[in-house]
mmCIF file of C-alpha atoms in Angstrom:
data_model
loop_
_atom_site.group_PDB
_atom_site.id
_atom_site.type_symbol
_atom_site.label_atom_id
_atom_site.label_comp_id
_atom_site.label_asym_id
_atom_site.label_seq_id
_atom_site.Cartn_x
_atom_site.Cartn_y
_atom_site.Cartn_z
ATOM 1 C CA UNK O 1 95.572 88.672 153.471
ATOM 2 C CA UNK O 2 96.023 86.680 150.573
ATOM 3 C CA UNK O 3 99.428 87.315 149.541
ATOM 4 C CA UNK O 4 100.256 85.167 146.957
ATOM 5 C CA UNK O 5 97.334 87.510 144.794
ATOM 6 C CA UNK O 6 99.297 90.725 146.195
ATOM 7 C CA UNK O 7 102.616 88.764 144.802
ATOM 8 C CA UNK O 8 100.772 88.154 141.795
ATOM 9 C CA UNK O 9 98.993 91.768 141.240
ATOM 10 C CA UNK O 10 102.684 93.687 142.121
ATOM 11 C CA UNK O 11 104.370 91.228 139.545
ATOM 12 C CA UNK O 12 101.566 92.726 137.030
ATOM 13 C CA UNK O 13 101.401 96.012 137.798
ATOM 14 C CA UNK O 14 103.776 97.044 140.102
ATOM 15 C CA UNK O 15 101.370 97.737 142.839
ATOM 16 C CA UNK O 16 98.878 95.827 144.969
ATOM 17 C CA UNK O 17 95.918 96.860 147.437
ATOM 18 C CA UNK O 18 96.025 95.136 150.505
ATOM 19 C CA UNK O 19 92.177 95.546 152.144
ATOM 20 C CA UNK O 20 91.836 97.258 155.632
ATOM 21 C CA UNK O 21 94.849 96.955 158.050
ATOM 22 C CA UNK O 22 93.937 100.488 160.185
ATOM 23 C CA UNK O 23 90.694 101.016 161.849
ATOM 24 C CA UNK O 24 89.147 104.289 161.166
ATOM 25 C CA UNK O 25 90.009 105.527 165.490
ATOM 26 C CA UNK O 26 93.665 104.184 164.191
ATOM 27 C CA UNK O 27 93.616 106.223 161.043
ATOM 28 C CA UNK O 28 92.464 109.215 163.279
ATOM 29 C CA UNK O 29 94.469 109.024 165.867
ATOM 30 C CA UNK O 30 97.698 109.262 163.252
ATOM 31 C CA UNK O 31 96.182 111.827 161.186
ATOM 32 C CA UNK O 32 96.079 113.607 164.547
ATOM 33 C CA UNK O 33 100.400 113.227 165.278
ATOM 34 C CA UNK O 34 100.806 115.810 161.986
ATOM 35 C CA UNK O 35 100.433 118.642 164.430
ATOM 36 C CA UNK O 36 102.730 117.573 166.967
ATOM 37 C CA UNK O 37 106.277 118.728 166.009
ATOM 38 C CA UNK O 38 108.310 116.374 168.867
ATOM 39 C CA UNK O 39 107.357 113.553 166.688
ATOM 40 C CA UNK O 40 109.327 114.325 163.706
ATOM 41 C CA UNK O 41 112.906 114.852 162.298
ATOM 42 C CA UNK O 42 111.961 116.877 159.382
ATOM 43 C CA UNK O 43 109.418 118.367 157.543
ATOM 44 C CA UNK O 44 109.500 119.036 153.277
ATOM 45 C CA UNK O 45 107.402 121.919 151.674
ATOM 46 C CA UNK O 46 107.131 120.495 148.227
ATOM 47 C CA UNK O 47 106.816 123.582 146.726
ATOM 48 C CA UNK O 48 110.277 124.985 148.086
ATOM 49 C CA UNK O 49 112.005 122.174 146.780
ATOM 50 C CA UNK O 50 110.413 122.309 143.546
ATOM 51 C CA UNK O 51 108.559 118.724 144.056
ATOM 52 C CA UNK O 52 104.888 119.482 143.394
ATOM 53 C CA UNK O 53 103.000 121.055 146.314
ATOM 54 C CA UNK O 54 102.396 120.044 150.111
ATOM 55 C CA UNK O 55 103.824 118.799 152.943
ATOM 56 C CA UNK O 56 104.955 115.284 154.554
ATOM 57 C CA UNK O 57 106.951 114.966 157.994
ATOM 58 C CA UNK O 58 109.922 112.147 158.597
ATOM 59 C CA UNK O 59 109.279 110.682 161.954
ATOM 60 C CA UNK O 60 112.010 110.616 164.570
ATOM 61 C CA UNK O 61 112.609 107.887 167.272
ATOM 62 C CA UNK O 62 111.000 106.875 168.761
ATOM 63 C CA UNK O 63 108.848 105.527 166.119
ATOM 64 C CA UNK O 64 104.940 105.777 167.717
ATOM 65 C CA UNK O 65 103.832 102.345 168.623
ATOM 66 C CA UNK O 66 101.530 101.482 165.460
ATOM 67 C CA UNK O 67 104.607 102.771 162.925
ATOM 68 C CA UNK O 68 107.051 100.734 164.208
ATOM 69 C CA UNK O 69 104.518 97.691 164.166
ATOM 70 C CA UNK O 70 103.463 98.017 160.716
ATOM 71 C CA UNK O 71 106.464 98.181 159.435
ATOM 72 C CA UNK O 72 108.079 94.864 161.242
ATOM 73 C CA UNK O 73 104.430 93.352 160.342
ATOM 74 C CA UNK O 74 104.780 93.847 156.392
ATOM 75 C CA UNK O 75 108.363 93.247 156.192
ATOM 76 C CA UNK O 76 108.558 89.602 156.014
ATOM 77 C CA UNK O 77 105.831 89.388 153.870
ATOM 78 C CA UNK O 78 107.304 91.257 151.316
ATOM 79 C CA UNK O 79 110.446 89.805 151.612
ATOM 80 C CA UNK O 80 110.086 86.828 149.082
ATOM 81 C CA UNK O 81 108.908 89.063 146.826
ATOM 82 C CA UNK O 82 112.199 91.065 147.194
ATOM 83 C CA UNK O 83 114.486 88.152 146.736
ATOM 84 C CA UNK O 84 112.105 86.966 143.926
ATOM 85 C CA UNK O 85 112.525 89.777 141.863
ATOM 86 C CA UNK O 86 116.480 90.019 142.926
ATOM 87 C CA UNK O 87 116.813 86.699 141.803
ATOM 88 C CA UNK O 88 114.795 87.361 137.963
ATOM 89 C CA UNK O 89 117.243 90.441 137.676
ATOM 90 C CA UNK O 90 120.434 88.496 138.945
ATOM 91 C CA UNK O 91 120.810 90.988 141.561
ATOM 92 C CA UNK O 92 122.143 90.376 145.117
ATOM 93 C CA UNK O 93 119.350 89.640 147.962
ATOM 94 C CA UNK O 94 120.821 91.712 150.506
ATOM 95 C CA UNK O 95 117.834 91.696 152.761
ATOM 96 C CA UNK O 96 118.240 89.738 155.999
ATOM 97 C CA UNK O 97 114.718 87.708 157.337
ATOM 98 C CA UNK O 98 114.009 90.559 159.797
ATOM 99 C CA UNK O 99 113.667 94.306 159.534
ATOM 100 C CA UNK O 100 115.602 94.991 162.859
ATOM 101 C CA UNK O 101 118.331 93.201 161.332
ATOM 102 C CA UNK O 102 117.582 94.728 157.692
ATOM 103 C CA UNK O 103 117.619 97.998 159.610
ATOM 104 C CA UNK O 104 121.373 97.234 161.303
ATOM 105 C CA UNK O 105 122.718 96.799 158.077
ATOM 106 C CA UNK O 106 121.668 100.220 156.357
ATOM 107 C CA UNK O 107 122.642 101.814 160.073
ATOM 108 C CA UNK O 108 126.296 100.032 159.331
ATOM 109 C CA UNK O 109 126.419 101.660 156.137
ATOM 110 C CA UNK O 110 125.654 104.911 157.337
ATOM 111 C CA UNK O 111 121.920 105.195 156.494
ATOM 112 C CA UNK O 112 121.058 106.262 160.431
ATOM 113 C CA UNK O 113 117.710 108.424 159.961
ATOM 114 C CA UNK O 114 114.438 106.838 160.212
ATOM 115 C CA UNK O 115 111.836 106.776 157.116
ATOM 116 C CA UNK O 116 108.739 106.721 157.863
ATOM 117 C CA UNK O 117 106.343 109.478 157.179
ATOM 118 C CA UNK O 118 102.864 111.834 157.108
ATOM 119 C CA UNK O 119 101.862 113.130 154.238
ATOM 120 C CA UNK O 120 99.504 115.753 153.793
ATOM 121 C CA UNK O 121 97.726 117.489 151.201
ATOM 122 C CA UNK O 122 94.724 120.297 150.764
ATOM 123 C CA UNK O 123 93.077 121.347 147.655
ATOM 124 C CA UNK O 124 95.369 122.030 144.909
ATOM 125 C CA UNK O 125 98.222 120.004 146.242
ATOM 126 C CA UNK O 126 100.024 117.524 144.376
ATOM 127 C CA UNK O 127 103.428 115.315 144.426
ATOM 128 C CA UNK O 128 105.433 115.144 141.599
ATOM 129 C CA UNK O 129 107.061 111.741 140.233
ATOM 130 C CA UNK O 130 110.008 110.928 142.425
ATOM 131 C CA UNK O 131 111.458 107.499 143.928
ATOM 132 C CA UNK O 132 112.156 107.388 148.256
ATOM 133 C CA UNK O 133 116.160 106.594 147.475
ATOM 134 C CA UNK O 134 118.376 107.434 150.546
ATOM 135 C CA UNK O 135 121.627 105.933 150.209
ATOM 136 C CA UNK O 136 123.180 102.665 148.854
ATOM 137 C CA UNK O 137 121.012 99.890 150.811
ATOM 138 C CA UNK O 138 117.453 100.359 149.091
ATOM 139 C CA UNK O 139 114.200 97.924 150.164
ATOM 140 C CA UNK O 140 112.513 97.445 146.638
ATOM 141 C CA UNK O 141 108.981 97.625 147.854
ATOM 142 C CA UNK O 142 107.100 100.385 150.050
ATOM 143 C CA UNK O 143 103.917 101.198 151.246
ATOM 144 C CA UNK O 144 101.534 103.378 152.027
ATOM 145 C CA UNK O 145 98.219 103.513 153.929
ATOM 146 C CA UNK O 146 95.368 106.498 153.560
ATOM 147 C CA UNK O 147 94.583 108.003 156.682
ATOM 148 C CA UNK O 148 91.278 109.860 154.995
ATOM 149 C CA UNK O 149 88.263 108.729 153.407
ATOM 150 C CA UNK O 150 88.085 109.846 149.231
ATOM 151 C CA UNK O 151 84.928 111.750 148.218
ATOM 152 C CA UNK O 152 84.310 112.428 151.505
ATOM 153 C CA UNK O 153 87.289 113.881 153.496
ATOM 154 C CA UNK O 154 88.837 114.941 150.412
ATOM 155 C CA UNK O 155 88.303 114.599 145.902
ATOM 156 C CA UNK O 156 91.156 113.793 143.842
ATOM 157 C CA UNK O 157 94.401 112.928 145.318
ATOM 158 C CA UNK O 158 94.860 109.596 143.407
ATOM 159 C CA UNK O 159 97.878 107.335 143.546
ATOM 160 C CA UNK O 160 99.843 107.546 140.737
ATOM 161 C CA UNK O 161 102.311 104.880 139.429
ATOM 162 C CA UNK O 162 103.970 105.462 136.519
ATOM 163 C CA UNK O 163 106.643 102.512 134.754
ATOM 164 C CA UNK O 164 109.116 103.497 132.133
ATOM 165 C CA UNK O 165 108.947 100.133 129.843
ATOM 166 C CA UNK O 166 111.602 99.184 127.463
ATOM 167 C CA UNK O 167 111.407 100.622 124.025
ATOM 168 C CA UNK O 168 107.096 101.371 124.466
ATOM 169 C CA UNK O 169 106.009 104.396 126.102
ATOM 170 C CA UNK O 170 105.208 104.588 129.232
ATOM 171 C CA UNK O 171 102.460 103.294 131.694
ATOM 172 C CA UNK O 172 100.684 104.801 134.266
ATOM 173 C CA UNK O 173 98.822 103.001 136.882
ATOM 174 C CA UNK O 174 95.958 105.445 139.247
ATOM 175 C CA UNK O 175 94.834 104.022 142.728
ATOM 176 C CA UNK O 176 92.293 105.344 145.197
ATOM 177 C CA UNK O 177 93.574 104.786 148.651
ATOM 178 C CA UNK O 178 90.755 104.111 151.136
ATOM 179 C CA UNK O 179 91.040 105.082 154.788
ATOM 180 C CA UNK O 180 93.001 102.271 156.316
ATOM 181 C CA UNK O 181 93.696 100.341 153.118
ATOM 182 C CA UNK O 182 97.428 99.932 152.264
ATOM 183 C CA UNK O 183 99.200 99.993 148.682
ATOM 184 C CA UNK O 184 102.042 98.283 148.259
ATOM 185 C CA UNK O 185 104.436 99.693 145.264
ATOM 186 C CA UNK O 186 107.871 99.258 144.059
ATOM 187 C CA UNK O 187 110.181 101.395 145.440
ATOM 188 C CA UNK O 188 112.906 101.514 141.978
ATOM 189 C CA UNK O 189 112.421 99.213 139.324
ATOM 190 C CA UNK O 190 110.767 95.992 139.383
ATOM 191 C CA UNK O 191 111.693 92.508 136.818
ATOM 192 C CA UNK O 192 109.397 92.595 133.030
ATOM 193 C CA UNK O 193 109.511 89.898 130.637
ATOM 194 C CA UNK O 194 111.736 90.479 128.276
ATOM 195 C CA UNK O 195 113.383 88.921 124.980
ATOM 196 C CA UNK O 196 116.188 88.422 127.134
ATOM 197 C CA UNK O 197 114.688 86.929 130.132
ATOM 198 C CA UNK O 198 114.216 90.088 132.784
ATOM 199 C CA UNK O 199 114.555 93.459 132.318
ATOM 200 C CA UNK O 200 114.351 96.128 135.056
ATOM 201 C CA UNK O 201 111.895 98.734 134.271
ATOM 202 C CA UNK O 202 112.011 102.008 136.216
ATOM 203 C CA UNK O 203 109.563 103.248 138.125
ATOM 204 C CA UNK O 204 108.199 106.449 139.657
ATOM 205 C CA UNK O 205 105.149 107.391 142.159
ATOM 206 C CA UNK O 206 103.511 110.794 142.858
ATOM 207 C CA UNK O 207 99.864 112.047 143.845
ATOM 208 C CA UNK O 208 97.702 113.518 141.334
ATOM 209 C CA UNK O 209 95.777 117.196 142.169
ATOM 210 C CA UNK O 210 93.995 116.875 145.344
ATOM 211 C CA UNK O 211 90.564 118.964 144.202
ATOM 212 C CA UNK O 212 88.716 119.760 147.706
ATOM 213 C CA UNK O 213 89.648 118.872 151.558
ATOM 214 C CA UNK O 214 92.353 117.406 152.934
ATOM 215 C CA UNK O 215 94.217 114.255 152.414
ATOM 216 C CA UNK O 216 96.553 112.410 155.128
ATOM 217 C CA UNK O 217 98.753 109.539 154.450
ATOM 218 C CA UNK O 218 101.177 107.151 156.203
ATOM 219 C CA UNK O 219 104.176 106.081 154.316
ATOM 220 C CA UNK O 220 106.305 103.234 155.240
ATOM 221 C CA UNK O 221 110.033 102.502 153.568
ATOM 222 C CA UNK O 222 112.153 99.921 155.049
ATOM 223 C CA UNK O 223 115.181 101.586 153.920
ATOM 224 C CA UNK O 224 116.728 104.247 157.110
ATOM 225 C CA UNK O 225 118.051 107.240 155.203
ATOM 226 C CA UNK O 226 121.778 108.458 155.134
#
């Protein structure tokens, strides 16, 4: 991948496609673990907790195989960018130069449960605007991979990315995940110019109105939850 254009595009926008990184067998074959309840911790109806409508599952340990690898895979190559923008906001770096170490920290602190999840949504689902915050030790960046193909397996369902800029109104960003393609996104707030240098500008993600079928995707945060 080329990653200083991701670096570039999520310094821009806040986001960045990646290209393929799951076959369509892979894509499957996790799609597939949403049915099998001894893989997960926990499961959220959106619509009982008043966040949009749908469902997603938290994995439990162990993490299958191709979870746990994708996660240590993108981890150091976000990193810089995480120290980067730390650096523009005069923030502390907290973040160690490997996730089982990253991961030992927020276990330290309390922040034991693991983070990765499925999503899935059917016609007339949707996610509201939210951040993935867990506790005190946050990973700035996230990402997350579609598991479906769009206008085929499902219509509608778009990425949505939506930045709370300094005295301006706000902008939203809409990305079509294709099946095995990742998105990478801030997880908080990421560094804008400014007149005074940097300025963090909030940010929140959410899925628009899936119109027809059925939508799967796999979310990876490098943050453990409390």
């Amino acid at each position: 991948m080329d990653w200083a254009a991701i670096a570039a595009e999520l310094d821009a926008a806040g986001c960045a496609l990646t290209g393929p990184v799951l076959t369509a067998a892979q894509c499957r074959e996790l799609a597939d673990l949403y049915g099998d309840d001894g893989r997960f911790r926990s499961t959220v109806d959106l619509a009982r907790h008043r966040f949009g409508s749908g469902e997603y599952r938290y994995f439990d340990h162990p993490l299958p195989p191709p979870v746990q690898a994708l996660r240590a895979v993108f981890y150091p190559f976000l990193l810089p960018v995480a120290r980067q923008w730390a650096a523009r906001l005069g923030r502390p770096a907290p973040w160690p130069d490997t996730l089982d170490a990253w991961l030992a920290d927020c276990h330290r602190a309390g922040q034991h449960l693991p983070t990765p999840l499925l999503l899935r949504y059917r016609a007339g689902d949707w996610n509201a605007l939210h951040r993935d915050l867990y506790g005190e030790l946050v990973f700035p960046l996230q990402v997350v991979i579609g598991l479906d193909t769009p206008g085929t397996d499902y219509t509608g369902g778009e990425f949505l990315l939506v930045e709370q800029r300094m005295r301006a109104q706000s902008r939203g960003t809409a990305r079509t995940l294709l099946r095995g393609h990742a998105l990478i996104f801030t997880t908080r707030d990421r560094p804008v110019p400014s007149a005074r240098g940097w300025s963090a500008s909030p940010v929140r993600h959410g899925v628009s109105t899936v119109r027809s079928g059925q939508r799967h995707t796999l979310g990876l945060i490098f943050h453990d939850a409390a």
